[in-house]
Coordinates of C-alpha atoms in Angstrom, one line a residue:
M3 CA -6.0 -49.8 150.3
E4 CA -3.5 -47.2 149.4
E5 CA -3.2 -44.4 152.0
K6 CA -4.0 -40.9 150.7
L7 CA -1.1 -38.8 151.9
M8 CA -2.2 -35.4 150.7
S9 CA -5.7 -34.2 150.1
K10 CA -6.0 -30.4 150.3
K11 CA -4.2 -27.8 148.1
K12 CA -1.6 -25.8 150.0
P13 CA -2.4 -22.0 150.1
T14 CA 0.2 -19.4 149.2
Y15 CA 1.8 -17.7 152.3
P16 CA 2.9 -14.1 152.1
I17 CA 6.5 -13.0 152.8
N18 CA 6.6 -11.3 156.2
D19 CA 8.9 -8.4 157.1
K20 CA 11.5 -10.5 158.8
L21 CA 11.9 -12.9 155.8
D22 CA 12.0 -9.9 153.5
T23 CA 14.9 -8.5 155.5
Y24 CA 16.7 -11.8 155.4
L25 CA 16.3 -12.0 151.6
K26 CA 17.7 -8.5 151.2
E27 CA 20.7 -9.3 153.4
C28 CA 21.4 -12.5 151.4
N29 CA 21.1 -10.7 148.0
R30 CA 18.0 -12.7 147.1
K31 CA 15.8 -9.6 146.9
I32 CA 16.6 -7.6 143.8
K33 CA 14.4 -5.3 141.8
I34 CA 13.3 -6.9 138.5
P35 CA 11.5 -5.3 135.5
V36 CA 8.7 -7.8 135.2
F37 CA 6.2 -9.4 137.6
Y38 CA 4.3 -12.7 137.6
D39 CA 1.0 -10.9 137.1
D40 CA 2.4 -9.3 133.9
L41 CA 2.9 -12.7 132.3
L42 CA -0.8 -13.6 133.1
R43 CA -1.9 -11.1 130.5
F44 CA -1.5 -13.5 127.6
S45 CA -4.1 -13.4 124.8
G46 CA -4.0 -17.1 123.7
S47 CA -2.3 -20.5 124.2
I48 CA -1.8 -23.9 122.6
V49 CA -1.0 -27.2 124.3
V50 CA 2.6 -28.4 124.5
Y51 CA 3.2 -32.0 123.6
D52 CA 6.3 -34.1 124.2
S53 CA 8.2 -36.2 121.6
N54 CA 5.6 -39.0 122.1
D55 CA 2.7 -36.7 121.4
E56 CA 1.6 -36.8 125.1
D57 CA 0.2 -33.7 126.8
T58 CA 2.9 -32.2 129.1
L59 CA 0.3 -30.2 131.1
W60 CA 2.1 -27.0 129.9
V61 CA 0.6 -24.5 127.4
R62 CA 2.6 -22.1 125.2
V63 CA 1.2 -18.6 125.6
Y64 CA 1.1 -15.7 123.3
Y65 CA 0.8 -11.9 123.8
E66 CA -0.5 -9.0 121.8
E67 CA 2.3 -7.5 119.8
H68 CA 2.6 -4.3 121.8
E69 CA 2.9 -6.3 125.0
R70 CA 5.1 -9.0 123.6
V71 CA 8.1 -6.7 122.9
E72 CA 8.0 -5.2 126.3
I73 CA 7.6 -8.6 128.1
E74 CA 10.4 -10.3 126.1
S75 CA 12.8 -7.4 126.7
S76 CA 12.0 -7.5 130.5
L77 CA 12.6 -11.3 130.6
K78 CA 16.0 -10.9 129.0
K79 CA 16.9 -8.4 131.7
V80 CA 15.7 -10.8 134.3
Y81 CA 17.9 -13.5 132.8
T82 CA 21.0 -11.3 133.0
I83 CA 20.1 -10.3 136.6
L84 CA 19.9 -14.0 137.6
H85 CA 22.9 -15.2 135.8
S86 CA 25.3 -12.2 135.4
D87 CA 24.3 -9.7 138.1
G88 CA 22.5 -7.5 135.6
N89 CA 25.3 -7.1 133.0
E90 CA 23.4 -6.3 129.9
D91 CA 26.2 -6.7 127.3
A92 CA 24.7 -10.0 126.1
I93 CA 21.1 -8.9 125.8
E94 CA 21.3 -8.2 122.1
F95 CA 22.3 -11.8 121.6
L96 CA 19.4 -13.3 123.6
N97 CA 16.1 -14.5 122.3
I98 CA 13.0 -15.5 124.1
D99 CA 12.0 -18.7 122.2
A100 CA 9.0 -19.6 124.2
I101 CA 6.9 -18.7 127.3
D102 CA 5.0 -21.7 128.7
Y103 CA 2.5 -21.8 131.5
C104 CA 1.6 -24.7 133.7
T105 CA -1.8 -24.8 135.5
F106 CA -0.8 -28.1 137.3
G107 CA 0.4 -27.8 140.9
N108 CA 0.5 -25.0 143.4
S109 CA 2.9 -22.5 142.0
K110 CA 1.4 -22.3 138.4
P111 CA 4.8 -21.3 137.0
F112 CA 5.9 -19.7 133.7
R113 CA 8.8 -21.4 132.0
I114 CA 10.9 -19.1 129.8
K115 CA 13.2 -20.6 127.2
V116 CA 16.1 -18.2 126.7
R117 CA 18.5 -18.9 123.7
N118 CA 21.8 -17.3 122.7
I119 CA 21.4 -16.6 119.0
L120 CA 25.2 -16.8 118.4
N121 CA 25.5 -20.5 119.3
D122 CA 22.0 -21.7 119.8
N123 CA 22.7 -22.7 123.4
Y124 CA 19.6 -22.3 125.6
T125 CA 18.4 -22.6 129.1
Y126 CA 15.2 -22.0 131.1
I127 CA 14.2 -19.7 133.9
Y128 CA 11.0 -19.9 135.9
V129 CA 8.7 -17.1 137.0
K130 CA 6.4 -17.9 139.8
K131 CA 4.2 -16.3 142.4
A132 CA 6.3 -15.8 145.6
D133 CA 5.3 -18.1 148.5
A134 CA 7.0 -18.0 151.9
S135 CA 7.1 -21.7 152.4
R136 CA 8.6 -22.3 149.0
I137 CA 11.3 -19.7 149.6
Y138 CA 12.2 -21.4 152.9
G139 CA 12.4 -24.6 150.9
L140 CA 14.7 -23.1 148.4
E141 CA 17.0 -21.6 151.0
L142 CA 17.2 -24.9 153.0
E143 CA 18.0 -26.7 149.7
H144 CA 20.8 -24.2 149.2
M145 CA 22.2 -24.9 152.7
F146 CA 21.6 -28.6 153.3
S147 CA 21.6 -30.4 149.9
P148 CA 24.8 -31.2 147.9
N149 CA 23.6 -28.5 145.4
R150 CA 23.5 -24.7 145.3
I151 CA 20.4 -23.0 143.9
N152 CA 20.0 -19.6 142.4
F153 CA 16.8 -17.6 142.8
L154 CA 15.5 -14.0 143.2
V155 CA 12.5 -12.5 144.9
Y156 CA 10.9 -9.2 144.3
K157 CA 7.5 -8.3 145.8
N158 CA 5.1 -11.1 144.7
T159 CA 7.4 -12.6 142.1
L160 CA 9.9 -15.4 142.4
I161 CA 12.5 -16.1 139.7
E162 CA 14.2 -19.5 139.7
E163 CA 17.0 -21.0 137.6
H164 CA 16.4 -24.3 135.8
I165 CA 17.5 -27.5 137.4
A166 CA 18.6 -29.9 134.7
G167 CA 18.1 -33.6 134.8
I168 CA 15.9 -36.5 133.8
P169 CA 12.4 -36.2 135.5
G170 CA 12.1 -38.9 138.0
D171 CA 8.9 -40.4 136.5
V172 CA 10.5 -40.5 133.0
F173 CA 13.7 -42.1 134.5
I174 CA 11.7 -44.8 136.4
K175 CA 9.7 -45.6 133.2
D176 CA 12.3 -45.4 130.5
F177 CA 15.7 -45.9 132.1
L178 CA 15.5 -47.8 135.4
P179 CA 14.5 -51.2 133.9
D180 CA 17.5 -51.3 131.7
L181 CA 20.1 -50.3 134.2
S182 CA 22.9 -52.8 135.1
D183 CA 22.8 -54.4 138.5
Q184 CA 25.7 -52.2 139.6
A185 CA 23.8 -49.0 138.5
K186 CA 20.7 -50.2 140.2
S187 CA 22.6 -50.6 143.5
Q188 CA 24.0 -47.1 143.1
I189 CA 20.7 -45.5 142.4
A190 CA 19.2 -47.4 145.4
K191 CA 21.9 -45.9 147.6
E192 CA 21.1 -42.4 146.3
F193 CA 17.4 -42.9 146.9
V194 CA 18.0 -44.0 150.5
K195 CA 20.0 -40.8 151.1
F196 CA 17.5 -38.6 149.2
N197 CA 14.7 -40.1 151.3
E198 CA 16.6 -39.4 154.5
R199 CA 17.5 -35.9 153.5
C200 CA 13.9 -35.0 152.7
Q201 CA 12.7 -36.5 156.0
M202 CA 15.2 -34.7 158.1
R203 CA 14.7 -31.2 156.6
L204 CA 10.9 -31.7 156.2
L205 CA 10.7 -31.3 152.5
G206 CA 7.4 -32.9 151.4
D207 CA 5.7 -34.2 148.3
M208 CA 8.7 -35.7 146.6
R209 CA 6.7 -37.7 144.1
S210 CA 8.7 -38.9 141.1
Y211 CA 7.8 -35.8 139.0
N212 CA 9.1 -33.5 141.7
Y213 CA 12.7 -34.5 141.5
V214 CA 15.2 -35.2 138.7
I215 CA 17.9 -37.9 138.2
I216 CA 21.3 -36.5 137.1
P217 CA 23.7 -39.0 135.5
I218 CA 27.3 -38.1 136.1
H219 CA 29.9 -39.9 133.9
D220 CA 33.0 -40.9 135.9
F221 CA 36.0 -42.4 134.1
D222 CA 34.8 -46.0 134.4
H223 CA 31.1 -45.8 135.3
V224 CA 28.0 -43.5 135.6
E225 CA 26.9 -42.1 138.9
Y226 CA 23.3 -41.1 139.5
K227 CA 22.3 -38.2 141.8
I228 CA 18.8 -37.3 142.8
R229 CA 17.9 -33.6 143.2
A230 CA 14.6 -32.0 144.2
I231 CA 13.0 -29.5 141.9
D232 CA 9.8 -28.6 143.7
F233 CA 9.8 -26.9 147.1
D234 CA 6.2 -26.0 147.7
Q235 CA 5.7 -28.5 150.4
Q236 CA 8.4 -27.3 152.9
C237 CA 7.1 -27.8 156.4
Y238 CA 3.4 -27.7 155.5
E239 CA 1.7 -31.1 155.8
G240 CA 0.9 -32.9 159.0
K241 CA 1.7 -36.5 158.1
L242 CA 5.3 -37.5 158.5
K243 CA 5.0 -39.9 155.5
V244 CA 4.6 -36.9 153.2
Y245 CA 8.2 -36.0 154.0
Q246 CA 9.4 -39.6 153.2
P247 CA 9.5 -40.2 149.4
Q248 CA 9.4 -43.9 149.9
F249 CA 5.7 -43.8 150.8
F250 CA 4.5 -42.3 147.5
K251 CA 3.1 -44.8 145.0
E252 CA 5.0 -43.0 142.2
N253 CA 8.3 -44.1 143.9
F254 CA 7.4 -47.7 144.6
D255 CA 9.7 -48.9 141.7
M256 CA 12.6 -47.1 143.4
V257 CA 11.7 -48.7 146.7
A258 CA 11.7 -52.1 145.1
I259 CA 15.2 -51.5 143.8
V260 CA 16.3 -50.5 147.3
M261 CA 14.8 -53.7 148.8
S262 CA 16.3 -56.0 146.2
K263 CA 19.8 -54.5 146.0
L264 CA 20.6 -53.3 149.5
Q265 CA 21.0 -55.2 152.8
P266 CA 19.2 -53.7 155.9
S267 CA 22.7 -52.9 157.3
S268 CA 23.7 -51.0 154.2
I269 CA 20.4 -49.0 154.3
E270 CA 21.1 -48.0 157.8
Q271 CA 24.7 -47.1 157.0
Y272 CA 23.6 -44.8 154.2
K273 CA 21.0 -43.1 156.4
K274 CA 23.7 -42.5 159.0
E275 CA 26.0 -41.1 156.4
E276 CA 23.3 -38.6 155.2
R277 CA 22.5 -37.5 158.8
S278 CA 26.2 -36.9 159.4
I279 CA 26.6 -34.8 156.3
L280 CA 23.4 -32.9 157.1
A281 CA 24.7 -32.2 160.6
K282 CA 28.0 -30.9 159.2
R283 CA 26.1 -28.6 156.9
V284 CA 24.1 -27.2 159.8
L285 CA 27.4 -26.4 161.6
T286 CA 29.1 -24.9 158.6
S287 CA 26.1 -22.7 157.7
R288 CA 25.2 -21.9 161.3
S289 CA 24.9 -18.1 161.0
R290 CA 22.7 -18.1 157.9
Y291 CA 20.8 -21.1 159.1
E292 CA 20.0 -19.7 162.5
T293 CA 18.8 -16.4 160.9
L294 CA 16.5 -18.3 158.5
V295 CA 15.1 -20.5 161.2
E296 CA 14.4 -17.5 163.4
C297 CA 12.3 -16.1 160.6
M298 CA 10.5 -19.5 160.3
C299 CA 9.8 -19.7 164.0
E300 CA 7.9 -16.5 163.9
D301 CA 6.2 -17.2 160.6
R302 CA 2.9 -19.0 159.8
I303 CA 3.4 -21.4 156.9
S304 CA 1.0 -24.1 157.8
T305 CA -2.3 -24.8 159.6
E306 CA -2.6 -25.4 163.4
E307 CA -4.0 -28.9 162.6
N308 CA -1.0 -29.8 160.5
L309 CA 1.4 -28.5 163.1
K310 CA -0.2 -30.6 165.9
E311 CA -0.3 -33.7 163.8
L312 CA 3.3 -33.4 162.6
R313 CA 4.9 -32.7 166.0
E314 CA 3.1 -35.7 167.4
H315 CA 4.3 -37.9 164.6
L316 CA 7.9 -36.7 165.1
Y317 CA 7.7 -37.2 168.9
N318 CA 6.6 -40.8 168.3
F319 CA 9.4 -41.2 165.8
T320 CA 12.2 -39.7 168.0
L321 CA 10.8 -39.7 171.5
D322 CA 12.1 -36.1 171.8
L323 CA 9.7 -34.1 173.9
Q324 CA 10.9 -30.9 172.3
F325 CA 8.8 -31.7 169.3
R326 CA 5.6 -31.5 171.5
R327 CA 6.6 -28.1 172.7
S328 CA 7.1 -26.6 169.2
Q329 CA 4.7 -23.8 168.6
S330 CA 5.3 -23.3 164.8
M331 CA 6.6 -25.3 161.9
G332 CA 9.8 -23.3 162.1
E333 CA 10.3 -24.6 165.7
V334 CA 9.5 -28.2 164.5
L335 CA 12.3 -27.9 161.8
K336 CA 14.7 -26.4 164.4
T337 CA 14.0 -29.3 166.7
A338 CA 14.6 -31.8 163.9
M339 CA 17.9 -30.1 163.0
D340 CA 18.9 -29.9 166.6
F341 CA 18.1 -33.6 167.0
V342 CA 20.3 -34.5 164.0
R343 CA 23.2 -32.2 165.1
R344 CA 23.0 -33.3 168.8
N345 CA 23.2 -37.0 167.8
Y346 CA 26.0 -36.3 165.4
E347 CA 28.0 -34.3 168.0
N348 CA 27.3 -36.6 170.9
V349 CA 28.0 -39.9 169.1
N350 CA 30.3 -39.4 166.1
M351 CA 32.5 -36.6 167.4
K352 CA 32.8 -38.0 171.0
R353 CA 33.8 -41.3 169.6
L354 CA 36.5 -39.7 167.5
L355 CA 37.8 -37.5 170.3
D356 CA 37.9 -40.4 172.8
G357 CA 39.6 -42.7 170.3
D358 CA 36.9 -45.4 170.7

């Protein structure tokens, strides 16, 4: 019988004073002209279907005329704040094509389609209710993943940029079966690294619809990268498996590719590579990372039951007693990062310095 990894919906955690100060110092906290609650005042909606006439779980919302003009003007200003530090020269060339709302998931986001009327290029921004654990997840993604991420926070509202790519569930269904053997081997390597990265930084719930696949065309082949797009489950759940994408049924096809295309020695090699890269990123982002983790250590972003369960799982996984001494999810994360960094410094660097 399949193990149920997640059962309860995660609550929203408020931003405490210390995290608020951190966001201000990092230029993440900027005053914006529209709030999440403003967008909830829509007067009607219709279901959004994809190109195959399947329900996307998004609805397109509409507003009374007197509110629509104000909301669309404010959203254009938010777009310029996010992408051009508030320069409003281009506002007259922007149009809000659609405002979509998703009731599926924890964050219940609004997706805003912003189009440049001069050339029809468009992108999306997301407006969500601010949640401390999600903000920690976004910041850790910015520091520790191969990607940088742009977002803003003001009071109870979170603004995020769009992360482009093929949704993982769509890729697995429509693209994965037709890949060449070489491409399958490459995507298998990336999934191993993605799995390791999520586990080490405690980013949970990476089911296939919570990450995207990004094809990158090199001169003689296509590389595939995997990038998380949902950060709600940062350091919340108690089960270690929640932080390991390989254990979600939605990813079983990816796991099958890994098992068929990679030797155990190669899998271990790619895990070590990812841990080494993560350790280097901890060292290069030390000041910002230490400030963020200090906020996390004093914050409450999970339940006591989840904390006890996770630290026990991690102790059994690493035999590091420091996990059992952790008093918050922030301390658990700090211990995990210290474990990665210590092993990297003690093994890799010592070997290089000694010339072994």
